[in-house]
PDB file of C-alpha atoms in Angstrom:
ATOM      1  CA  MET M 404      -0.298 141.725 191.391  1.00 92.00           C
ATOM      2  CA  ARG M 405      -0.761 140.214 187.941  1.00 94.00           C
ATOM      3  CA  LEU M 406      -4.051 138.435 187.206  1.00 94.00           C
ATOM      4  CA  SER M 407      -5.367 136.690 184.126  1.00 92.00           C
ATOM      5  CA  ALA M 408      -8.706 137.690 182.636  1.00 85.00           C
ATOM      6  CA  SER M 409     -10.377 134.612 184.139  1.00 86.00           C
ATOM      7  CA  ALA M 410      -8.952 135.315 187.608  1.00 90.00           C
ATOM      8  CA  LEU M 411     -10.047 138.937 187.329  1.00 89.00           C
ATOM      9  CA  ALA M 412     -13.568 137.901 186.303  1.00 86.00           C
ATOM     10  CA  ALA M 413     -13.853 135.688 189.396  1.00 88.00           C
ATOM     11  CA  LEU M 414     -12.254 138.137 191.832  1.00 91.00           C
ATOM     12  CA  ALA M 415     -14.105 138.290 195.160  1.00 91.00           C
ATOM     13  CA  LEU M 416     -13.844 141.622 196.979  1.00 95.00           C
ATOM     14  CA  ASN M 417     -14.912 142.838 200.421  1.00 95.00           C
ATOM     15  CA  HIS M 418     -16.035 146.384 201.166  1.00 96.00           C
ATOM     16  CA  VAL M 419     -13.548 148.274 203.349  1.00 96.00           C
ATOM     17  CA  ALA M 420     -14.800 151.859 203.452  1.00 96.00           C
ATOM     18  CA  SER M 421     -16.768 154.488 201.568  1.00 97.00           C
ATOM     19  CA  GLY M 422     -17.254 158.174 202.127  1.00 96.00           C
ATOM     20  CA  LEU M 423     -18.467 161.422 200.657  1.00 96.00           C
ATOM     21  CA  ASP M 424     -16.149 163.820 198.829  1.00 97.00           C
ATOM     22  CA  ALA M 425     -17.400 167.409 198.442  1.00 96.00           C
ATOM     23  CA  SER M 426     -14.500 168.429 196.189  1.00 97.00           C
ATOM     24  CA  LEU M 427     -15.270 165.566 193.783  1.00 98.00           C
ATOM     25  CA  LEU M 428     -18.923 166.623 193.755  1.00 98.00           C
ATOM     26  CA  ASP M 429     -17.888 170.188 192.861  1.00 98.00           C
ATOM     27  CA  GLU M 430     -15.531 168.909 190.146  1.00 98.00           C
ATOM     28  CA  LEU M 431     -18.227 166.741 188.593  1.00 98.00           C
ATOM     29  CA  ARG M 432     -20.771 169.549 188.619  1.00 98.00           C
ATOM     30  CA  GLU M 433     -18.262 171.952 187.083  1.00 98.00           C
ATOM     31  CA  GLY M 434     -17.785 169.348 184.338  1.00 97.00           C
ATOM     32  CA  GLY M 435     -21.504 169.286 183.587  1.00 97.00           C
ATOM     33  CA  ILE M 436     -22.413 166.124 185.494  1.00 97.00           C
ATOM     34  CA  ASP M 437     -25.585 166.556 187.534  1.00 96.00           C
ATOM     35  CA  ALA M 438     -24.536 164.535 190.565  1.00 97.00           C
ATOM     36  CA  ARG M 439     -26.513 164.504 193.795  1.00 96.00           C
ATOM     37  CA  LEU M 440     -23.695 162.955 195.865  1.00 96.00           C
ATOM     38  CA  ALA M 441     -20.115 161.933 195.164  1.00 98.00           C
ATOM     39  CA  GLY M 442     -17.449 160.063 197.015  1.00 98.00           C
ATOM     40  CA  TYR M 443     -14.945 157.245 197.116  1.00 98.00           C
ATOM     41  CA  THR M 444     -15.003 153.571 197.959  1.00 98.00           C
ATOM     42  CA  GLU M 445     -12.291 151.041 198.771  1.00 97.00           C
ATOM     43  CA  TRP M 446     -12.538 147.259 198.497  1.00 97.00           C
ATOM     44  CA  HIS M 447     -10.031 144.475 199.030  1.00 96.00           C
ATOM     45  CA  ARG M 448      -9.265 140.794 198.911  1.00 93.00           C
ATOM     46  CA  PRO M 449      -7.493 139.992 202.164  1.00 91.00           C
ATOM     47  CA  ALA M 450      -4.191 138.172 202.034  1.00 87.00           C
ATOM     48  CA  SER M 451      -3.949 134.581 203.152  1.00 88.00           C
ATOM     49  CA  VAL M 452      -1.440 131.784 202.753  1.00 90.00           C
ATOM     50  CA  GLY M 453      -0.472 131.776 199.086  1.00 86.00           C
ATOM     51  CA  VAL M 454      -2.931 134.577 198.235  1.00 86.00           C
ATOM     52  CA  ALA M 455      -1.767 138.165 197.742  1.00 90.00           C
ATOM     53  CA  TYR M 456      -3.535 141.199 199.217  1.00 94.00           C
ATOM     54  CA  LEU M 457      -5.440 143.072 196.513  1.00 95.00           C
ATOM     55  CA  THR M 458      -6.985 146.499 196.807  1.00 96.00           C
ATOM     56  CA  VAL M 459      -9.440 148.207 194.471  1.00 97.00           C
ATOM     57  CA  GLY M 460     -10.863 151.711 194.784  1.00 97.00           C
ATOM     58  CA  TRP M 461     -12.801 154.202 192.731  1.00 97.00           C
ATOM     59  CA  ASP M 462     -14.647 157.477 192.883  1.00 98.00           C
ATOM     60  CA  TRP M 463     -18.395 157.371 192.343  1.00 98.00           C
ATOM     61  CA  TYR M 464     -21.355 159.689 192.042  1.00 98.00           C
ATOM     62  CA  LEU M 465     -25.095 159.410 192.387  1.00 97.00           C
ATOM     63  CA  ASP M 466     -26.690 160.671 189.186  1.00 96.00           C
ATOM     64  CA  ARG M 467     -29.544 163.038 189.990  1.00 95.00           C
ATOM     65  CA  ALA M 468     -31.679 162.224 186.932  1.00 96.00           C
ATOM     66  CA  THR M 469     -31.463 158.429 187.075  1.00 95.00           C
ATOM     67  CA  SER M 470     -30.719 157.851 190.778  1.00 93.00           C
ATOM     68  CA  THR M 471     -27.977 155.412 189.809  1.00 94.00           C
ATOM     69  CA  PHE M 472     -24.492 155.103 191.229  1.00 96.00           C
ATOM     70  CA  VAL M 473     -21.850 155.594 188.545  1.00 96.00           C
ATOM     71  CA  ILE M 474     -18.096 155.003 188.608  1.00 96.00           C
ATOM     72  CA  ALA M 475     -16.726 158.523 188.134  1.00 96.00           C
ATOM     73  CA  TYR M 476     -14.823 158.898 184.878  1.00 93.00           C
ATOM     74  CA  GLY M 477     -14.952 155.097 184.479  1.00 89.00           C
ATOM     75  CA  ASP M 478     -11.680 154.934 186.406  1.00 90.00           C
ATOM     76  CA  VAL M 479     -10.817 152.149 188.838  1.00 94.00           C
ATOM     77  CA  ARG M 480      -7.555 152.181 190.838  1.00 94.00           C
ATOM     78  CA  SER M 481      -5.862 149.054 192.111  1.00 95.00           C
ATOM     79  CA  ASN M 482      -2.646 147.161 192.700  1.00 96.00           C
ATOM     80  CA  ILE M 483      -3.710 144.733 189.962  1.00 96.00           C
ATOM     81  CA  MET M 484      -2.326 144.400 186.443  1.00 96.00           C
ATOM     82  CA  ALA M 485      -4.353 142.290 184.031  1.00 95.00           C
ATOM     83  CA  VAL M 486      -2.323 140.022 181.776  1.00 96.00           C
ATOM     84  CA  ASP M 487      -3.109 138.232 178.532  1.00 93.00           C
ATOM     85  CA  ALA M 488      -2.779 134.494 177.860  1.00 92.00           C
ATOM     86  CA  THR M 489       0.975 134.866 177.320  1.00 94.00           C
ATOM     87  CA  GLY M 490       1.429 136.733 180.609  1.00 94.00           C
ATOM     88  CA  ALA M 491       2.017 140.112 178.956  1.00 95.00           C
ATOM     89  CA  ASP M 492       0.686 143.169 180.801  1.00 95.00           C
ATOM     90  CA  LEU M 493      -2.470 144.675 179.326  1.00 93.00           C
ATOM     91  CA  GLY M 494      -1.695 148.146 180.688  1.00 94.00           C
ATOM     92  CA  MET M 495      -3.416 150.291 183.263  1.00 92.00           C
ATOM     93  CA  PHE M 496      -6.287 151.501 181.054  1.00 91.00           C
ATOM     94  CA  ARG M 497      -7.310 148.010 179.920  1.00 92.00           C
ATOM     95  CA  THR M 498      -6.912 146.731 183.475  1.00 93.00           C
ATOM     96  CA  ALA M 499      -9.158 149.530 184.803  1.00 91.00           C
ATOM     97  CA  ALA M 500     -11.743 148.733 182.119  1.00 90.00           C
ATOM     98  CA  ALA M 501     -11.650 145.023 183.008  1.00 90.00           C
ATOM     99  CA  LEU M 502     -12.066 145.862 186.693  1.00 92.00           C
ATOM    100  CA  ALA M 503     -14.989 148.186 185.929  1.00 90.00           C
ATOM    101  CA  THR M 504     -16.620 145.326 184.026  1.00 90.00           C
ATOM    102  CA  ARG M 505     -16.067 143.011 187.008  1.00 91.00           C
ATOM    103  CA  LEU M 506     -17.656 145.574 189.319  1.00 92.00           C
ATOM    104  CA  THR M 507     -20.923 145.445 187.364  1.00 87.00           C
ATOM    105  CA  ASP M 508     -21.468 142.015 188.956  1.00 87.00           C
ATOM    106  CA  LEU M 509     -20.701 143.309 192.440  1.00 88.00           C
ATOM    107  CA  ASP M 510     -23.502 145.064 194.338  1.00 88.00           C
ATOM    108  CA  TRP M 511     -21.172 147.884 195.289  1.00 94.00           C
ATOM    109  CA  ALA M 512     -23.865 150.555 195.118  1.00 94.00           C
ATOM    110  CA  ALA M 513     -25.771 148.994 198.027  1.00 93.00           C
ATOM    111  CA  ALA M 514     -22.615 148.809 200.147  1.00 94.00           C
ATOM    112  CA  VAL M 515     -21.716 152.412 199.348  1.00 95.00           C
ATOM    113  CA  ALA M 516     -25.247 153.636 200.074  1.00 94.00           C
ATOM    114  CA  ALA M 517     -25.350 151.775 203.380  1.00 92.00           C
ATOM    115  CA  SER M 518     -21.983 153.230 204.343  1.00 93.00           C
ATOM    116  CA  VAL M 519     -22.527 156.864 203.391  1.00 93.00           C
ATOM    117  CA  LEU M 520     -26.238 157.113 204.108  1.00 85.00           C
ATOM    118  CA  GLY M 521     -26.253 154.948 207.222  1.00 79.00           C
ATOM    119  CA  ARG M 522     -28.937 152.646 205.879  1.00 56.00           C
ATOM    120  CA  ASN M 523     -29.139 148.913 205.470  1.00 46.00           C
ATOM    121  CA  ASP M 524     -30.603 149.192 201.990  1.00 46.00           C
ATOM    122  CA  ALA M 525     -29.915 151.382 198.999  1.00 44.00           C
ATOM    123  CA  TYR M 526     -33.536 151.986 198.005  1.00 43.00           C
ATOM    124  CA  HIS M 527     -33.621 155.691 198.761  1.00 48.00           C
ATOM    125  CA  ALA M 528     -30.306 156.332 197.046  1.00 47.00           C
ATOM    126  CA  GLY M 529     -30.952 154.304 193.907  1.00 47.00           C
ATOM    127  CA  PRO M 530     -29.440 150.832 194.087  1.00 44.00           C
ATOM    128  CA  THR M 531     -28.383 150.436 190.469  1.00 45.00           C
ATOM    129  CA  LEU M 532     -25.159 151.336 188.762  1.00 45.00           C
ATOM    130  CA  GLN M 533     -23.924 152.143 185.289  1.00 45.00           C
TER     131      GLN M 533
END
């Protein structure tokens, strides 16, 4: 689905699922990242009349030193392609970067913490993100 920068900036997403991923945690630690937990999360915008279904997902980790949730490798996966003012595709890397920027306004860390830790708040896991 192609979205303009303004549509991407206003994109509303709902949390679908989050979970822990031990192999990602091992991979991050082998790469020198001191993660306490790691996992995945999936979000979507449900389809409705005239509105396409959008899905966004990313891997995350909980940084041990700062107790913040971080998007692993800065990579966000989706079925979205950002376009410029002329409608030209911006490419997958620029789209992922634009999505990551959008996610800074979304309290995804609290939703992930509640899902994987079984809590209604993210206090004990560190509710901020980078």
